[in-house]
CSV table of C-alpha atoms (C1' of nucleotides) in Angstrom, one decimal:
chain,number,residue,atom,x,y,z
A,1,UNK,CA,-3.4,1.5,11.2
A,2,UNK,CA,-1.1,-1.3,11.8
A,3,UNK,CA,2.5,-0.1,12.1
A,4,UNK,CA,2.0,-0.1,15.8
A,5,UNK,CA,1.0,-3.8,15.6
A,6,UNK,CA,3.9,-4.6,13.3
A,7,UNK,CA,6.1,-3.2,15.9
A,8,UNK,CA,4.6,-5.0,18.7
A,9,UNK,CA,4.8,-8.3,17.0
A,10,UNK,CA,8.4,-7.7,16.1
A,11,UNK,CA,9.4,-6.6,19.7
A,12,UNK,CA,7.7,-9.6,21.2
A,13,UNK,CA,9.9,-11.8,18.9
A,14,UNK,CA,12.8,-9.9,20.3
A,15,UNK,CA,13.0,-6.5,22.1
A,16,UNK,CA,15.3,-3.9,20.4
A,17,UNK,CA,16.1,-0.3,19.6
A,18,UNK,CA,14.5,1.9,17.1
A,19,UNK,CA,17.6,1.3,15.0
A,20,UNK,CA,17.4,-2.5,15.2
A,21,UNK,CA,13.6,-2.1,14.3
A,22,UNK,CA,14.3,-0.2,11.2
A,23,UNK,CA,16.8,-2.7,10.4
A,24,UNK,CA,14.3,-5.6,10.6
A,25,UNK,CA,11.8,-3.7,8.7
A,26,UNK,CA,14.5,-4.0,5.8
A,27,UNK,CA,14.5,-7.8,6.3
A,28,UNK,CA,12.0,-10.3,7.7
A,29,UNK,CA,8.9,-8.4,9.1
A,30,UNK,CA,9.7,-5.7,6.4
A,31,UNK,CA,8.8,-8.1,3.7
A,32,UNK,CA,5.0,-7.7,4.7
A,33,UNK,CA,5.1,-4.2,6.4
A,34,UNK,CA,7.5,-1.5,5.4
A,35,UNK,CA,8.4,1.5,7.5
A,36,UNK,CA,11.4,4.1,7.4
A,37,UNK,CA,13.3,4.9,10.7
A,38,UNK,CA,11.6,8.2,11.0
A,39,UNK,CA,8.2,6.5,11.3
A,40,UNK,CA,9.6,3.9,13.6
A,41,UNK,CA,11.0,6.4,16.0
A,42,UNK,CA,8.1,8.6,16.0
A,43,UNK,CA,5.6,5.8,16.8
A,44,UNK,CA,7.9,4.3,19.3
A,45,UNK,CA,7.8,7.5,21.2
A,46,UNK,CA,4.0,7.5,21.2
A,47,UNK,CA,3.8,3.9,22.1
A,48,UNK,CA,5.9,4.6,25.1
A,49,UNK,CA,4.1,7.4,26.3
A,50,UNK,CA,1.0,5.5,25.9
A,51,UNK,CA,2.5,2.8,28.1
A,52,UNK,CA,2.3,0.0,25.4
A,53,UNK,CA,6.1,-0.5,25.7
A,54,UNK,CA,9.0,-0.1,28.0
A,55,UNK,CA,12.3,1.5,27.4
A,56,UNK,CA,15.6,0.6,28.9
A,57,UNK,CA,18.8,2.8,28.2
A,58,UNK,CA,21.5,0.3,27.3
A,59,UNK,CA,25.1,1.8,27.3
A,60,UNK,CA,27.3,0.4,24.8
A,61,UNK,CA,31.0,0.4,24.1
A,62,UNK,CA,32.3,1.0,20.5
A,63,UNK,CA,29.0,2.4,19.4
A,64,UNK,CA,26.4,5.0,20.6
A,65,UNK,CA,24.1,4.1,23.5
A,66,UNK,CA,20.8,2.8,22.6
A,67,UNK,CA,17.2,2.6,24.1
A,68,UNK,CA,15.9,-0.8,24.1
A,69,UNK,CA,12.2,-1.3,23.8
A,70,UNK,CA,10.1,-4.1,25.0
A,71,UNK,CA,6.5,-4.8,25.1
A,72,UNK,CA,4.6,-3.9,28.3
A,73,UNK,CA,1.4,-5.6,29.5
A,74,UNK,CA,-0.7,-2.9,27.9
A,75,UNK,CA,0.9,-3.6,24.6
A,76,UNK,CA,0.0,-7.3,24.8
A,77,UNK,CA,-3.5,-6.4,25.5
A,78,UNK,CA,-3.7,-3.9,22.6
A,79,UNK,CA,-2.1,-6.6,20.3
A,80,UNK,CA,-4.4,-9.3,21.5
A,81,UNK,CA,-7.4,-7.0,20.7
A,82,UNK,CA,-6.2,-6.2,17.3
A,83,UNK,CA,-5.9,-9.9,16.7
A,84,UNK,CA,-9.5,-10.5,17.4
A,85,UNK,CA,-10.7,-7.5,15.2
A,86,UNK,CA,-11.7,-8.5,11.6
A,87,UNK,CA,-9.4,-6.7,9.0
A,88,UNK,CA,-10.4,-5.6,5.5
A,89,UNK,CA,-9.0,-7.0,2.5
A,90,UNK,CA,-5.8,-5.5,1.6
A,91,UNK,CA,-6.0,-2.2,-0.7
A,92,UNK,CA,-3.9,-2.8,-3.7
A,93,UNK,CA,-1.3,-0.4,-5.2
A,94,UNK,CA,0.2,-2.2,-8.1
A,95,UNK,CA,2.2,0.5,-9.8
A,96,UNK,CA,3.5,-1.8,-12.6
A,97,UNK,CA,-0.1,-2.8,-13.6
A,98,UNK,CA,-1.0,0.9,-14.3
A,99,UNK,CA,2.0,1.3,-16.3
A,100,UNK,CA,1.3,-1.8,-18.3
A,101,UNK,CA,-2.2,-0.4,-19.0
A,102,UNK,CA,-0.9,2.9,-19.7
A,103,UNK,CA,1.6,1.5,-22.2
A,104,UNK,CA,-1.2,1.0,-24.7
A,105,UNK,CA,-1.1,4.9,-25.1
A,106,UNK,CA,2.7,4.9,-25.6
A,107,UNK,CA,5.3,2.3,-26.9
A,108,UNK,CA,4.6,-1.0,-25.5
A,109,UNK,CA,8.1,-2.0,-26.3
A,110,UNK,CA,9.8,0.6,-24.2
A,111,UNK,CA,8.4,-1.2,-20.9
A,112,UNK,CA,10.2,-4.4,-21.8
A,113,UNK,CA,13.6,-3.2,-20.2
A,114,UNK,CA,11.6,-2.2,-17.0
A,115,UNK,CA,9.7,-5.3,-16.6
A,116,UNK,CA,13.0,-7.3,-17.0
A,117,UNK,CA,14.4,-5.1,-14.3
A,118,UNK,CA,11.4,-6.1,-12.0
A,119,UNK,CA,11.9,-9.8,-13.1
A,120,UNK,CA,15.4,-9.5,-12.0
A,121,UNK,CA,14.4,-8.0,-8.5
A,122,UNK,CA,12.0,-10.5,-7.8
A,123,UNK,CA,14.3,-13.6,-8.8
A,124,UNK,CA,16.7,-12.0,-6.4
A,125,UNK,CA,14.0,-11.6,-3.8
A,126,UNK,CA,12.9,-15.4,-4.3
A,127,UNK,CA,16.6,-16.5,-4.0
A,128,UNK,CA,16.7,-14.5,-0.8
A,129,UNK,CA,13.5,-16.0,0.8
A,130,UNK,CA,14.5,-19.4,-0.2
A,131,UNK,CA,18.1,-19.0,1.5
A,132,UNK,CA,16.1,-17.8,4.5
A,133,UNK,CA,13.9,-20.8,4.5
A,134,UNK,CA,17.0,-23.2,4.1
A,135,UNK,CA,18.8,-21.5,6.9
A,136,UNK,CA,15.9,-21.3,9.5
A,137,UNK,CA,13.3,-23.8,8.6
A,138,UNK,CA,15.2,-27.0,7.6
A,139,UNK,CA,15.8,-28.6,10.9
A,140,UNK,CA,13.4,-31.4,12.0
A,141,UNK,CA,10.6,-30.3,14.0
A,142,UNK,CA,9.5,-32.4,17.2
A,143,UNK,CA,6.2,-33.4,15.9
A,144,UNK,CA,4.6,-33.7,19.5
A,145,UNK,CA,5.9,-30.2,20.5
A,146,UNK,CA,5.7,-27.8,17.7
A,147,UNK,CA,7.0,-24.3,18.1
A,148,UNK,CA,3.9,-22.1,17.1
A,149,UNK,CA,6.1,-18.9,16.6
A,150,UNK,CA,8.4,-20.8,14.3
A,151,UNK,CA,5.6,-22.6,12.4
A,152,UNK,CA,3.9,-19.2,11.8
A,153,UNK,CA,6.8,-17.4,10.6
A,154,UNK,CA,7.6,-20.3,8.2
A,155,UNK,CA,3.9,-20.1,6.9
A,156,UNK,CA,4.3,-16.4,6.4
A,157,UNK,CA,7.7,-17.0,4.6
A,158,UNK,CA,6.1,-19.8,2.2
A,159,UNK,CA,3.6,-17.0,1.4
A,160,UNK,CA,6.3,-14.7,0.4
A,161,UNK,CA,7.9,-17.3,-1.7
A,162,UNK,CA,4.8,-18.3,-3.4
A,163,UNK,CA,4.2,-14.6,-4.1
A,164,UNK,CA,7.5,-14.3,-5.8
A,165,UNK,CA,7.1,-17.4,-7.9
A,166,UNK,CA,3.6,-16.4,-9.0
A,167,UNK,CA,5.0,-12.9,-9.9
A,168,UNK,CA,7.9,-14.2,-11.9
A,169,UNK,CA,5.4,-16.4,-13.9
A,170,UNK,CA,3.2,-13.4,-14.5
A,171,UNK,CA,6.2,-11.3,-15.4
A,172,UNK,CA,7.1,-13.9,-18.2
A,173,UNK,CA,3.6,-13.6,-19.4
A,174,UNK,CA,3.8,-9.9,-19.5
A,175,UNK,CA,7.1,-10.0,-21.3
A,176,UNK,CA,5.7,-12.6,-23.9
A,177,UNK,CA,2.7,-10.2,-24.5
A,178,UNK,CA,5.0,-7.0,-24.9
A,179,UNK,CA,7.1,-9.0,-27.4
A,180,UNK,CA,4.0,-10.1,-29.2
A,181,UNK,CA,2.8,-6.5,-29.6
A,182,UNK,CA,6.4,-5.2,-30.8
A,183,UNK,CA,7.5,-8.1,-32.8
A,184,UNK,CA,10.3,-6.0,-34.2
A,185,UNK,CA,12.2,-6.2,-30.9
B,1,UNK,CA,2.7,9.3,-6.5
B,2,UNK,CA,0.7,7.6,-9.1
B,3,UNK,CA,-2.9,8.4,-8.6
B,4,UNK,CA,-2.5,10.9,-11.3
B,5,UNK,CA,-1.1,8.5,-13.6
B,6,UNK,CA,-3.7,6.0,-12.9
B,7,UNK,CA,-6.3,8.5,-13.6
B,8,UNK,CA,-4.7,9.6,-16.9
B,9,UNK,CA,-4.6,5.9,-18.0
B,10,UNK,CA,-8.3,5.5,-17.0
B,11,UNK,CA,-9.4,8.9,-18.8
B,12,UNK,CA,-7.4,7.7,-22.1
B,13,UNK,CA,-9.2,4.4,-22.1
B,14,UNK,CA,-12.5,6.6,-21.8
B,15,UNK,CA,-13.3,10.1,-20.7
B,16,UNK,CA,-15.6,10.4,-17.7
B,17,UNK,CA,-16.6,12.4,-14.6
B,18,UNK,CA,-15.2,12.3,-11.1
B,19,UNK,CA,-18.1,9.9,-10.1
B,20,UNK,CA,-17.7,7.5,-13.0
B,21,UNK,CA,-13.9,7.4,-12.2
B,22,UNK,CA,-14.7,6.7,-8.7
B,23,UNK,CA,-16.8,3.7,-10.0
B,24,UNK,CA,-14.0,2.5,-12.0
B,25,UNK,CA,-11.8,2.6,-9.0
B,26,UNK,CA,-14.1,0.1,-7.6
B,27,UNK,CA,-13.8,-2.3,-10.3
B,28,UNK,CA,-11.3,-2.7,-13.4
B,29,UNK,CA,-8.4,-0.1,-12.6
B,30,UNK,CA,-9.4,-0.3,-9.0
B,31,UNK,CA,-8.0,-3.9,-8.7
B,32,UNK,CA,-4.7,-2.5,-9.0
B,33,UNK,CA,-5.1,1.0,-7.7
B,34,UNK,CA,-7.4,2.1,-5.0
B,35,UNK,CA,-8.7,5.6,-4.3
B,36,UNK,CA,-11.9,7.2,-2.8
B,37,UNK,CA,-14.0,9.8,-4.5
B,38,UNK,CA,-12.8,12.7,-2.3
B,39,UNK,CA,-9.2,11.8,-3.4
B,40,UNK,CA,-10.2,11.5,-6.9
B,41,UNK,CA,-12.2,15.0,-7.1
B,42,UNK,CA,-9.3,16.7,-5.2
B,43,UNK,CA,-6.8,15.4,-7.6
B,44,UNK,CA,-9.0,15.9,-10.8
B,45,UNK,CA,-9.2,19.5,-9.8
B,46,UNK,CA,-5.5,19.9,-9.4
B,47,UNK,CA,-4.7,18.1,-12.6
B,48,UNK,CA,-7.3,20.4,-14.3
B,49,UNK,CA,-5.5,23.6,-13.2
B,50,UNK,CA,-2.2,22.1,-14.1
B,51,UNK,CA,-3.5,21.6,-17.7
B,52,UNK,CA,-3.1,17.7,-17.7
B,53,UNK,CA,-6.9,17.4,-18.5
B,54,UNK,CA,-9.7,19.3,-20.0
B,55,UNK,CA,-13.2,19.6,-18.5
B,56,UNK,CA,-16.6,19.9,-20.4
B,57,UNK,CA,-19.9,20.6,-18.5
B,58,UNK,CA,-22.4,17.8,-19.6
B,59,UNK,CA,-25.9,18.5,-18.9
B,60,UNK,CA,-28.0,15.3,-18.3
B,61,UNK,CA,-31.7,14.8,-17.8
B,62,UNK,CA,-33.1,12.4,-15.1
B,63,UNK,CA,-29.7,12.9,-13.2
B,64,UNK,CA,-27.5,15.8,-12.1
B,65,UNK,CA,-25.2,17.3,-14.5
B,66,UNK,CA,-21.7,16.2,-14.6
B,67,UNK,CA,-18.2,17.3,-15.6
B,68,UNK,CA,-16.7,15.2,-18.2
B,69,UNK,CA,-12.8,15.1,-18.1
B,70,UNK,CA,-10.5,14.0,-21.0
B,71,UNK,CA,-6.8,14.1,-21.3
B,72,UNK,CA,-5.1,17.1,-22.5
B,73,UNK,CA,-2.0,17.1,-24.6
B,74,UNK,CA,0.1,17.9,-21.6
B,75,UNK,CA,-1.2,15.1,-19.8
B,76,UNK,CA,-0.3,12.6,-22.3
B,77,UNK,CA,3.4,14.0,-22.3
B,78,UNK,CA,3.3,13.7,-18.5
B,79,UNK,CA,2.1,10.1,-18.5
B,80,UNK,CA,4.4,9.3,-21.2
B,81,UNK,CA,7.5,10.6,-19.2
B,82,UNK,CA,6.3,8.7,-16.3
B,83,UNK,CA,6.0,5.4,-18.4
B,84,UNK,CA,9.7,5.9,-19.1
B,85,UNK,CA,10.8,6.4,-15.5
B,86,UNK,CA,11.9,3.4,-13.5
B,87,UNK,CA,9.9,2.7,-10.6
B,88,UNK,CA,10.7,1.0,-7.4
B,89,UNK,CA,9.4,-2.4,-6.3
B,90,UNK,CA,6.3,-2.2,-4.6
B,91,UNK,CA,6.2,-1.4,-0.9
B,92,UNK,CA,4.2,-4.2,0.6
B,93,UNK,CA,1.4,-3.9,3.4
B,94,UNK,CA,0.4,-7.4,4.3
B,95,UNK,CA,-1.7,-7.0,7.3
B,96,UNK,CA,-2.7,-10.5,7.5
B,97,UNK,CA,0.9,-11.8,7.6
B,98,UNK,CA,1.6,-9.5,10.5
B,99,UNK,CA,-1.7,-10.9,12.4
B,100,UNK,CA,-0.4,-14.6,11.6
B,101,UNK,CA,3.1,-13.7,13.2
B,102,UNK,CA,1.4,-12.2,15.8
B,103,UNK,CA,-0.7,-15.0,16.7
B,104,UNK,CA,2.2,-16.9,18.1
B,105,UNK,CA,1.7,-14.4,21.3
B,106,UNK,CA,-1.9,-15.1,21.3
B,107,UNK,CA,-4.4,-17.9,20.4
B,108,UNK,CA,-3.3,-19.2,17.0
B,109,UNK,CA,-6.9,-20.8,16.8
B,110,UNK,CA,-8.6,-17.7,17.0
B,111,UNK,CA,-7.4,-16.7,13.7
B,112,UNK,CA,-9.0,-19.5,11.8
B,113,UNK,CA,-12.4,-17.7,11.3
B,114,UNK,CA,-10.6,-14.6,10.3
B,115,UNK,CA,-8.6,-16.5,7.7
B,116,UNK,CA,-11.5,-18.3,6.4
B,117,UNK,CA,-13.3,-15.0,6.0
B,118,UNK,CA,-10.3,-13.7,3.8
B,119,UNK,CA,-10.5,-17.2,1.9
B,120,UNK,CA,-14.1,-16.6,1.0
B,121,UNK,CA,-13.3,-12.9,0.0
B,122,UNK,CA,-10.5,-14.3,-2.4
B,123,UNK,CA,-12.7,-16.9,-3.9
B,124,UNK,CA,-15.3,-14.3,-4.7
B,125,UNK,CA,-12.9,-12.0,-6.4
B,126,UNK,CA,-11.4,-14.8,-8.3
B,127,UNK,CA,-14.8,-15.7,-9.7
B,128,UNK,CA,-15.4,-12.1,-10.2
B,129,UNK,CA,-12.1,-11.9,-12.3
B,130,UNK,CA,-12.9,-15.1,-14.3
B,131,UNK,CA,-16.4,-13.8,-15.2
B,132,UNK,CA,-14.8,-10.7,-16.5
B,133,UNK,CA,-12.2,-12.5,-18.6
B,134,UNK,CA,-15.0,-14.8,-20.1
B,135,UNK,CA,-17.1,-11.6,-20.7
B,136,UNK,CA,-14.2,-9.5,-22.3
B,137,UNK,CA,-11.4,-11.7,-23.7
B,138,UNK,CA,-13.0,-14.7,-25.1
B,139,UNK,CA,-13.4,-13.5,-28.5
B,140,UNK,CA,-10.9,-14.5,-31.3
B,141,UNK,CA,-8.1,-12.0,-31.8
B,142,UNK,CA,-7.3,-11.3,-35.4
B,143,UNK,CA,-3.7,-12.4,-35.3
B,144,UNK,CA,-2.2,-9.9,-37.6
B,145,UNK,CA,-3.8,-6.9,-36.1
B,146,UNK,CA,-3.7,-7.3,-32.3
B,147,UNK,CA,-5.3,-4.5,-30.0
B,148,UNK,CA,-2.6,-3.4,-27.9
B,149,UNK,CA,-5.0,-1.9,-25.1
B,150,UNK,CA,-7.0,-5.0,-25.0
B,151,UNK,CA,-4.1,-7.4,-24.9
B,152,UNK,CA,-2.5,-5.3,-22.1
B,153,UNK,CA,-5.7,-5.1,-20.1
B,154,UNK,CA,-6.0,-9.0,-20.5
B,155,UNK,CA,-2.3,-9.7,-19.1
B,156,UNK,CA,-3.2,-7.4,-16.2
B,157,UNK,CA,-6.2,-9.3,-15.5
B,158,UNK,CA,-4.3,-12.7,-15.8
B,159,UNK,CA,-2.0,-11.2,-13.2
B,160,UNK,CA,-4.9,-10.6,-10.9
B,161,UNK,CA,-6.1,-14.0,-11.4
B,162,UNK,CA,-2.9,-15.6,-10.8
B,163,UNK,CA,-2.5,-13.5,-7.8
B,164,UNK,CA,-6.0,-14.8,-6.4
B,165,UNK,CA,-5.1,-18.5,-7.0
B,166,UNK,CA,-1.8,-18.0,-5.4
B,167,UNK,CA,-3.4,-16.5,-2.4
B,168,UNK,CA,-6.2,-19.1,-2.0
B,169,UNK,CA,-3.4,-21.8,-2.0
B,170,UNK,CA,-1.6,-20.0,0.6
B,171,UNK,CA,-4.6,-19.5,2.8
B,172,UNK,CA,-5.2,-23.3,2.7
B,173,UNK,CA,-1.6,-23.6,3.8
B,174,UNK,CA,-2.2,-21.1,6.6
B,175,UNK,CA,-5.4,-22.8,7.7
B,176,UNK,CA,-3.7,-26.2,7.9
B,177,UNK,CA,-0.9,-24.7,9.7
B,178,UNK,CA,-3.2,-23.0,12.3
B,179,UNK,CA,-5.3,-26.4,12.5
B,180,UNK,CA,-2.0,-28.3,13.3
B,181,UNK,CA,-1.0,-25.8,16.2
B,182,UNK,CA,-4.7,-26.2,17.7
B,183,UNK,CA,-5.5,-29.8,17.2
B,184,UNK,CA,-8.6,-29.7,19.6
B,185,UNK,CA,-10.3,-27.6,16.8
C,1,DT,C1',44.1,14.4,8.7
C,2,DC,C1',40.3,14.0,6.3
C,3,DC,C1',36.6,11.1,4.3
C,4,DT,C1',33.5,7.7,4.6
C,5,DT,C1',30.8,4.2,6.7
C,6,DC,C1',28.0,2.4,10.4
C,7,DT,C1',25.2,2.8,14.6
C,8,DA,C1',22.0,5.7,16.7
C,9,DT,C1',18.3,9.2,17.3
C,10,DG,C1',15.5,12.8,16.0
C,11,DC,C1',13.0,17.6,14.0
C,12,DA,C1',10.4,19.9,10.5
C,13,DA,C1',7.8,20.3,6.6
C,14,DC,C1',5.2,18.3,3.2
C,15,DT,C1',2.0,15.2,0.5
C,16,DC,C1',-0.7,11.3,0.5
C,17,DG,C1',-4.9,9.2,2.2
C,18,DT,C1',-8.9,8.5,5.2
C,19,DT,C1',-13.1,9.9,7.7
C,20,DG,C1',-16.9,12.4,8.6
C,21,DC,C1',-19.9,15.4,6.8
C,22,DA,C1',-22.9,18.4,3.6
C,23,DT,C1',-25.5,19.5,-0.4
C,24,DA,C1',-28.6,18.5,-4.3
C,25,DG,C1',-31.8,16.7,-8.0
C,26,DA,C1',-34.3,12.6,-9.6
C,27,DC,C1',-36.6,8.5,-8.9
C,28,DA,C1',-38.9,4.4,-6.6
C,29,DA,C1',-41.1,2.0,-2.9
C,30,DG,C1',-44.0,2.1,1.0
D,1,DC,C1',-45.4,12.5,1.7
D,2,DT,C1',-41.5,10.5,3.6
D,3,DT,C1',-37.8,7.5,3.3
D,4,DG,C1',-34.3,5.4,0.9
D,5,DT,C1',-31.2,5.1,-3.2
D,6,DC,C1',-28.5,6.5,-6.9
D,7,DT,C1',-26.0,10.1,-9.3
D,8,DA,C1',-23.0,13.8,-8.7
D,9,DT,C1',-19.6,17.0,-6.3
D,10,DG,C1',-17.4,18.8,-2.6
D,11,DC,C1',-15.1,20.8,2.2
D,12,DA,C1',-12.7,20.2,6.6
D,13,DA,C1',-9.9,18.0,9.8
D,14,DC,C1',-7.1,14.5,10.8
D,15,DG,C1',-3.7,10.8,10.5
D,16,DA,C1',-0.3,8.2,7.9
D,17,DG,C1',3.7,8.3,5.3
D,18,DT,C1',7.7,10.5,2.9
D,19,DT,C1',11.7,13.7,2.1
D,20,DG,C1',15.2,16.5,3.6
D,21,DC,C1',18.1,17.6,7.0
D,22,DA,C1',20.8,17.3,11.5
D,23,DT,C1',23.6,15.5,15.0
D,24,DA,C1',27.0,12.5,17.2
D,25,DG,C1',30.5,8.8,18.5
D,26,DA,C1',33.4,5.3,16.9
D,27,DA,C1',36.0,2.8,13.3
D,28,DG,C1',38.8,2.3,9.3
D,29,DG,C1',40.9,3.7,5.1
D,30,DA,C1',43.2,7.2,1.9
DNA sequence: TCCTTCTATGCAACTCGTTGCATAGACAAG
DNA sequence: CTTGTCTATGCAACGAGTTGCATAGAAGGA
């Protein structure tokens, strides 16, 4: 399991409440690990009772009070241990690929609109990543004092960008194939 | 849920037993949807009792008897319905990306070996895909009578190949970044 | 005033997926 | 003749993840 670890990384990058974490899991770290707010609240509670993180009640005006979590010493140890353990290659769940192979037993042309929808979604995500890259990573780095966190966030973001570009190319390939199989469209 | 649908697609491509399906989920369709044999047996039982698939006892010599499953009419209907439903973009679980971001709070150099291990695994998987492509998709297609199933399996495989190539390039980028952050290595 | 939206937290029920274990026939190697 | 491997199926328990629902304060618009 790695949700705990994703939360530890996110809280190390910046302490925050369950609500704030669930927002981050819709942006930033959520591009590489998804979680709903229910999952996050439940896991935060367990992590806190296990002493991995500390809580602090933060009264707010103009909005409900919140609980701000930050990583405790034990949490850093746990994260460090996890970082030194080898992980298995990702187990893939590529629903669209299953659909494409399934289309052979139905109407391939009917998938065209669906694939175009995905293409659109990936175009938007790529634009979003590129905007984030321009915003956060276009300043000059001091070459003698690189900021490790910043560099590592950037290389992960470059991975997201490469993934979206590859996916767009592939979806074009899929669309060409579907059109070839259904020339009347 | 899509394991049912992945199984329907696989059984339409070729009927088979739970054991045979679990083998396919380690190759072929398993590159895009993973499942263990326990999951497969459990779901097969449910699908059969729901009338999506038919069973046939197949006595064998030199090995235990098996139950061969094939898709029933209802299963085809269910698959067709699913194919016409829009699906959400994949929810990502990229554990290595979480680790890379986490490395900022530990020793980035300690990740180098792990990333190299992943690079090795992806190199092997790419070679495996390319071998499969040479084996199954190097014959000439009759241009007037394309085999839809074959074409669609090929485009999905091309997606896997593109993914592995992109991943290898990105892992090289990650390794260069890690080395830059730990020049003593 | 009521309705909606945003922040903020949480429970309960359920399904999905993983892990460990068990059984059993046939064959091959030592 | 025992051990290991391959085919073949399955149970039980647990943990992870999803879905639906609930509460509540404050702000802003109709």
